[in-house]
XYZ file of C-alpha atoms in Angstrom:
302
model
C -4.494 31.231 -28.843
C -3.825 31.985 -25.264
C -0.216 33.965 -25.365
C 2.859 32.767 -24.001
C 3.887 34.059 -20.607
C 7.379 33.271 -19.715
C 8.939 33.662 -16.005
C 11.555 35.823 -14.789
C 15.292 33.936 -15.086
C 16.464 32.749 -12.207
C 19.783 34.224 -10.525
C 21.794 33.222 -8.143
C 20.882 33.981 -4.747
C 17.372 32.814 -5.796
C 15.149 30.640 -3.133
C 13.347 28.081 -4.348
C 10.757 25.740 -3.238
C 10.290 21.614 -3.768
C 6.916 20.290 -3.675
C 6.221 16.362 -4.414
C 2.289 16.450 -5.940
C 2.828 12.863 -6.511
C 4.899 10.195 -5.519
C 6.780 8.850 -2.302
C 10.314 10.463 -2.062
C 12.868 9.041 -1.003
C 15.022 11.538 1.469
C 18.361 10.575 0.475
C 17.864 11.027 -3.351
C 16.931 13.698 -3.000
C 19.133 15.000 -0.682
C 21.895 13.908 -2.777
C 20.040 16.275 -6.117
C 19.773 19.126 -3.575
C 23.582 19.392 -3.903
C 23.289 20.439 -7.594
C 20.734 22.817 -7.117
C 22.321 24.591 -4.441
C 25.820 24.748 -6.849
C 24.093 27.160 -8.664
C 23.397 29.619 -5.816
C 20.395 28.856 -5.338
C 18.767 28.582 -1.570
C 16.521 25.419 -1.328
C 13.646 24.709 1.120
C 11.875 21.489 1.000
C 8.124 22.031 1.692
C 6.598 19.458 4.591
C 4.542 17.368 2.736
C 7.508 16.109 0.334
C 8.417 13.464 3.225
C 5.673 13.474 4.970
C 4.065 10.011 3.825
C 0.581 9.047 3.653
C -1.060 7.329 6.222
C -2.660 4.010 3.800
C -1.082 4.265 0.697
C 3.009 4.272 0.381
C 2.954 5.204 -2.809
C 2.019 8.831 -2.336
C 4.361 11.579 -0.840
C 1.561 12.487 1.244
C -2.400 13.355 1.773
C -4.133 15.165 -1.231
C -4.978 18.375 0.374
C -1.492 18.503 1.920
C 0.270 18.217 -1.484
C -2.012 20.566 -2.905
C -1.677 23.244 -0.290
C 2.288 22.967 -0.437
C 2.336 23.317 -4.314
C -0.498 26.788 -3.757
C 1.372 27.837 -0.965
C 5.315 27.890 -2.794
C 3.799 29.038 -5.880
C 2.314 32.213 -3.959
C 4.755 32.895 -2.236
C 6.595 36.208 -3.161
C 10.186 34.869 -1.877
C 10.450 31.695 -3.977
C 11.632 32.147 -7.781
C 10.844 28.618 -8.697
C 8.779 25.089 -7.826
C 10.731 22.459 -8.509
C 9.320 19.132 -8.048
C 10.657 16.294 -6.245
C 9.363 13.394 -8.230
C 6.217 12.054 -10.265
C 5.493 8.251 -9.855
C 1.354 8.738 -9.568
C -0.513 11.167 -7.446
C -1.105 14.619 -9.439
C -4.201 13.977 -10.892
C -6.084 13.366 -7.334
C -5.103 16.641 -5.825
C -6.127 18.053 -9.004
C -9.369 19.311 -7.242
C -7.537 21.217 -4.610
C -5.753 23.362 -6.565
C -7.375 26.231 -8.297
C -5.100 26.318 -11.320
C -6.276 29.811 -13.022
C -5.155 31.416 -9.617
C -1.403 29.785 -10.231
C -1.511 30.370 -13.576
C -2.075 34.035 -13.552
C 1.143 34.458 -11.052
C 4.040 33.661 -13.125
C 6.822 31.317 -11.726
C 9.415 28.933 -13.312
C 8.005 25.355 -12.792
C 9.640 22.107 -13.572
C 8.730 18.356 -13.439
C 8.145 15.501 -15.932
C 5.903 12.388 -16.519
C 2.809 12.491 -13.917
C 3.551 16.374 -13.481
C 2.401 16.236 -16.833
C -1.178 15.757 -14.987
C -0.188 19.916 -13.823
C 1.614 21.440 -17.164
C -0.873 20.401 -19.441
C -3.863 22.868 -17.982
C -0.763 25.371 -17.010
C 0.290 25.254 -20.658
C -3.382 25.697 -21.709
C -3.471 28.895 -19.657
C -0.785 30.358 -21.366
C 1.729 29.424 -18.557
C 5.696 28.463 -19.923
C 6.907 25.715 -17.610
C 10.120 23.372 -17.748
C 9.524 19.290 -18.536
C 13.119 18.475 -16.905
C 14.834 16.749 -14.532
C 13.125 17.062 -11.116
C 15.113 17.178 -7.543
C 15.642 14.158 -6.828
C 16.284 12.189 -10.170
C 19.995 11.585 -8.649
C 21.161 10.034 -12.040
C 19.212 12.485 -14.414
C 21.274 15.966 -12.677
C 24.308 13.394 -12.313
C 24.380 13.750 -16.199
C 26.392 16.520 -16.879
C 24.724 17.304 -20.191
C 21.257 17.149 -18.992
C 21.655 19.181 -16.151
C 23.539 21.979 -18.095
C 20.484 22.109 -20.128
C 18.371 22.197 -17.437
C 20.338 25.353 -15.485
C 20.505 26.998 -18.766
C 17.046 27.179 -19.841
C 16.425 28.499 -16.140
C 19.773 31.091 -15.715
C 20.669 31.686 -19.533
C 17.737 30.459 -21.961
C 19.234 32.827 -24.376
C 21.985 30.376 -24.927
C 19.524 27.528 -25.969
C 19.002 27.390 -29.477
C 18.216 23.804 -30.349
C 15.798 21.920 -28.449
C 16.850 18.469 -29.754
C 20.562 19.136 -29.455
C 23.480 17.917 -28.364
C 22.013 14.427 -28.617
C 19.929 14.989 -31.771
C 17.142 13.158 -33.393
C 15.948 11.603 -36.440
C 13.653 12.467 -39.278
C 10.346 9.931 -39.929
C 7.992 12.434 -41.637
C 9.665 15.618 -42.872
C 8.611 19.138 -42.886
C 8.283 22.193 -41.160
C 6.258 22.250 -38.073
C 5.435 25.544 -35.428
C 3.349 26.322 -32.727
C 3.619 26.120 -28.845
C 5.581 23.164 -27.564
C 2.683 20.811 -25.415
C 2.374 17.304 -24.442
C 4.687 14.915 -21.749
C 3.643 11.492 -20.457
C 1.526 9.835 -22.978
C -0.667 7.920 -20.446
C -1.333 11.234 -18.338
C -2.634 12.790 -21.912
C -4.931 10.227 -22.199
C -6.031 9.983 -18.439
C -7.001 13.279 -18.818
C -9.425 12.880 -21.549
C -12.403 13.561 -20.489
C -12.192 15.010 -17.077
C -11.862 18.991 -16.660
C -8.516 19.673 -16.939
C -8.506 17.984 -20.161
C -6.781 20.823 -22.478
C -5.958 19.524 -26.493
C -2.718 21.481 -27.811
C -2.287 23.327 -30.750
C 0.763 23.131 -31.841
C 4.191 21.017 -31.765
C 3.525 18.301 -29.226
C 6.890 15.893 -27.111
C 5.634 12.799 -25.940
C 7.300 10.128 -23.792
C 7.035 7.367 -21.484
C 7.836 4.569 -19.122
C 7.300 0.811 -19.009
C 4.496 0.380 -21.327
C 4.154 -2.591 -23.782
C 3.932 -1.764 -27.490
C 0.101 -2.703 -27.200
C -0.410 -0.236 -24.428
C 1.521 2.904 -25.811
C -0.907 1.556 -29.239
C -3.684 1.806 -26.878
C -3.143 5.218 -25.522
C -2.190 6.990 -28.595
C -5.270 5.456 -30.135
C -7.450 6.848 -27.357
C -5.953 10.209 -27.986
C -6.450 9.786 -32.037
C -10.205 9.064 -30.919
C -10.607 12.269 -28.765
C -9.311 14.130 -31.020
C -6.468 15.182 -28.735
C -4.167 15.532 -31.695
C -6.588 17.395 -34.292
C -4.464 20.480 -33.925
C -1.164 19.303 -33.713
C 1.058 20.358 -36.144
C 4.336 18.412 -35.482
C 5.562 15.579 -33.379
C 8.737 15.070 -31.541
C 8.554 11.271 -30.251
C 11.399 11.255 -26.863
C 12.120 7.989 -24.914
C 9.872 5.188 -24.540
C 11.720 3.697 -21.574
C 11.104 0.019 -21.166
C 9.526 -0.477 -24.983
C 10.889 -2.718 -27.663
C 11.003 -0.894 -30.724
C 8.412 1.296 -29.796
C 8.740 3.608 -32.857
C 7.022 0.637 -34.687
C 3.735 1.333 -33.151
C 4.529 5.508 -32.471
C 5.361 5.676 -36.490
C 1.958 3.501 -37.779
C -0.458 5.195 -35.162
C 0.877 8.907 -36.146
C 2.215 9.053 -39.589
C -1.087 8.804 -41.081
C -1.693 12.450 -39.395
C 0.771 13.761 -42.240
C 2.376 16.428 -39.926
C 6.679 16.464 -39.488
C 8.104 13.617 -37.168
C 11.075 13.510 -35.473
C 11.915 10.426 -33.578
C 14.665 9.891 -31.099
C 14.875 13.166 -28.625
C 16.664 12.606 -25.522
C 13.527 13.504 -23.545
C 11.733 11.124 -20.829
C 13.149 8.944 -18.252
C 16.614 7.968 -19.891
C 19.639 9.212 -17.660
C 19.733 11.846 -20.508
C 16.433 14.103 -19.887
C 16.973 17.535 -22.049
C 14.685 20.006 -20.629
C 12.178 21.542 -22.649
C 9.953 24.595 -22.082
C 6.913 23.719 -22.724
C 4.205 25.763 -23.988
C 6.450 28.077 -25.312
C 6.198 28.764 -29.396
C 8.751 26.751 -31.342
C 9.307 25.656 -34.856
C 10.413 21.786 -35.207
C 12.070 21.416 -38.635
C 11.484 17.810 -39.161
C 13.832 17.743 -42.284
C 16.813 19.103 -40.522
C 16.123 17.536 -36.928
C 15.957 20.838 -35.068
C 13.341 22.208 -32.807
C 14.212 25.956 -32.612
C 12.365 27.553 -29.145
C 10.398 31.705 -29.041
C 12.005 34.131 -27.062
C 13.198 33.130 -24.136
C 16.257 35.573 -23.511
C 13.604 38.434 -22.706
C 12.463 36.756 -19.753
C-alpha cells in the first residue's frame, strides 16, 4: 500500500490558485465564496479558463486542454500552496487525458473539490496523494455554513484540531464494528464511470460515498456495478454521506452493502447538503462503526 503523503498546512499569507476541471461557473458565486477564502489571509487568483466558457457546450467551464493546462500549470507552480476548485457539475473525466497525473502526484499540494472532482482524487488517492473532499469556491451556501467552513479551514490551517471526522453533526450505526485503512471514495456515479477506463483505482480501505439527484433504482444500479467490478473487494468500512435528492435512500445503500459484512455508518454530513464536512481523503483512518466516529492519521505533522 502506496503511503500517505500529506501537504504542507496552509498559513496565512498563502496564494492559492482556483481551477474549474468541470463545470460552467458562475462569476458571481463565486465571487461572493472568494470573500471567505481571502478572510483567512489567503491571496486568491482565479486561473483563465474558470470563466472562460466553451465555445458548443455551456455546460463546461471551458475547452479540455484549457482546463487541463490550468489545473498542471497551478499545481506546478512553486508560489501557490493550494488548488482549490471552483465547482464540479460534469467535465473532469474528459480532460482526464491531458493531465499526466503521476507528474502532479509526485509534487505535493493541498487539493480540494467534491462530486465530479472525484473523477481527479480517486487516481490522486491511488498514488498516495492526501487531498480535501470539501466545499469548493464557489458553493456560496456550503462556506456560508459556518460549521462546514470551520471544518474546512481547519483541516487546511490546524488539522491537528480535527479529531472526529463525523462530528459535530454525527452519524448513525447500521453494521457495527471497527473499520481502518485510508479514507477513499466520493461521488458514487464517478466510481462507477470510472470502471473500466485507466484511471480506474479500487480502494483499500474505509470508503465515503455520496451523491446527487439519483433515483433509488439508479444509486441500486451504480453500487451494483461497483459490487460487480469488484470495486469494493477491499473495503473495509463504509461511511454512507448525503444522497441529495433520494427518498430513503439508505433502503437501497443498506440491502446492496450490508451483505459485505464490514462496519456501516449512515448519516455523515458529507455531499451536497448546505452542511459539507470536509474530509481528507486518502489519508489512514479508523471508522468505529459502534461508536459513530471516524478518527483521521496524522495530520498535525504536516
Amino acid at each position: 500500500m502506496t503511503d500517505a503523503v500529506v501537504s504542507q498546512r496552509l498559513r496565512s499569507g498563502d496564494r492559492v490558485a482556483v481551477v474549474a476541471p468541470s463545470g460552467r461557473v458562475d462569476a458571481q458565486r463565486l465571487e461572493a465564496g472568494l470573500v471567505h477564502l481571502r478572510s483567512w489571509g489567503l491571496e486568491v487568483d482565479v486561473l483563465p479558463s474558470v470563466l472562460a466558457g466553451h465555445e458548443r457546450f455551456a455546460y463546461l467551464a471551458a475547452d479540455d486542454k484549457a482546463r487541463a493546462e490550468d489545473l498542471r500549470n497551478a499545481w506546478l507552480d512553486p508560489q501557490y500552496a493550494a488548488v482549490i476548485c471552483a465547482r464540479g457539475g460534469y467535465g473532469a473525466q474528459r480532460m482526464l487525458e491531458y493531465v499526466d497525473l503521476d507528474e502532479l502526484a509526485a509534487v505535493p499540494k493541498w487539493f480540494v473539490g467534491f462530486s465530479d472532482i472525484t473523477a481527479l482524487h480517486e487516481p490522486l488517492n491511488a498514488r498516495g496523494l492526501v487531498t480535501i473532499h470539501g466545499p469548493m469556491a464557489a458553493a456560496v451556501e456550503q462556506l456560508n455554513a459556518d460549521v462546514g467552513r470551520e471544518r474546512l479551514r481547519a483541516l487546511l490551517f490546524e488539522p491537528e484540531t480535527v479529531t472526529d471526522l463525523l462530528q459535530p453533526h454525527g452519524a448513525s450505526t447500521v453494521v457495527a464494528g471497527v473499520a481502518e485503512g485510508p479514507l477513499r471514495g466520493g461521488n458514487v456515479a464517478l466510481l462507477a464511470a470510472s470502471i473500466g477506463t485507466p484511471t480506474y483505482a479500487p480502494p483499500a480501505g474505509v470508503v465515503v460515498l455520496e451523491d446527487v439527484d439519483e433515483a433509488n433504482y439508479r444509486i441500486d444500479r451504480l453500487l451494483t456495478q461497483l459490487l460487480r467490478a469488484g470495486w469494493f473487494d477491499q473495503v473495509t468500512g463504509v461511511v454512507v454521506g448525503d444522497f441529495t435528492g433520494t427518498e430513503e435512500p439508505l433502503e437501497v445503500i443498506a440491502e446492496r452493502l450490508e451483505p459485505l459484512g464490514v462496519p456501516l455508518v449512515a448519516g455523515a454530513a458529507i455531499g451536497h447538503e448546505v452542511l459539507n464536512l470536509a474530509v481528507p481523503l486518502g489519508l489512514p483512518v479508523r471508522l468505529d462503526a459502534t461508536a459513530a466516529t471516524l478518527t483521521p492519521g496524522a495530520l498535525a505533522g504536516s
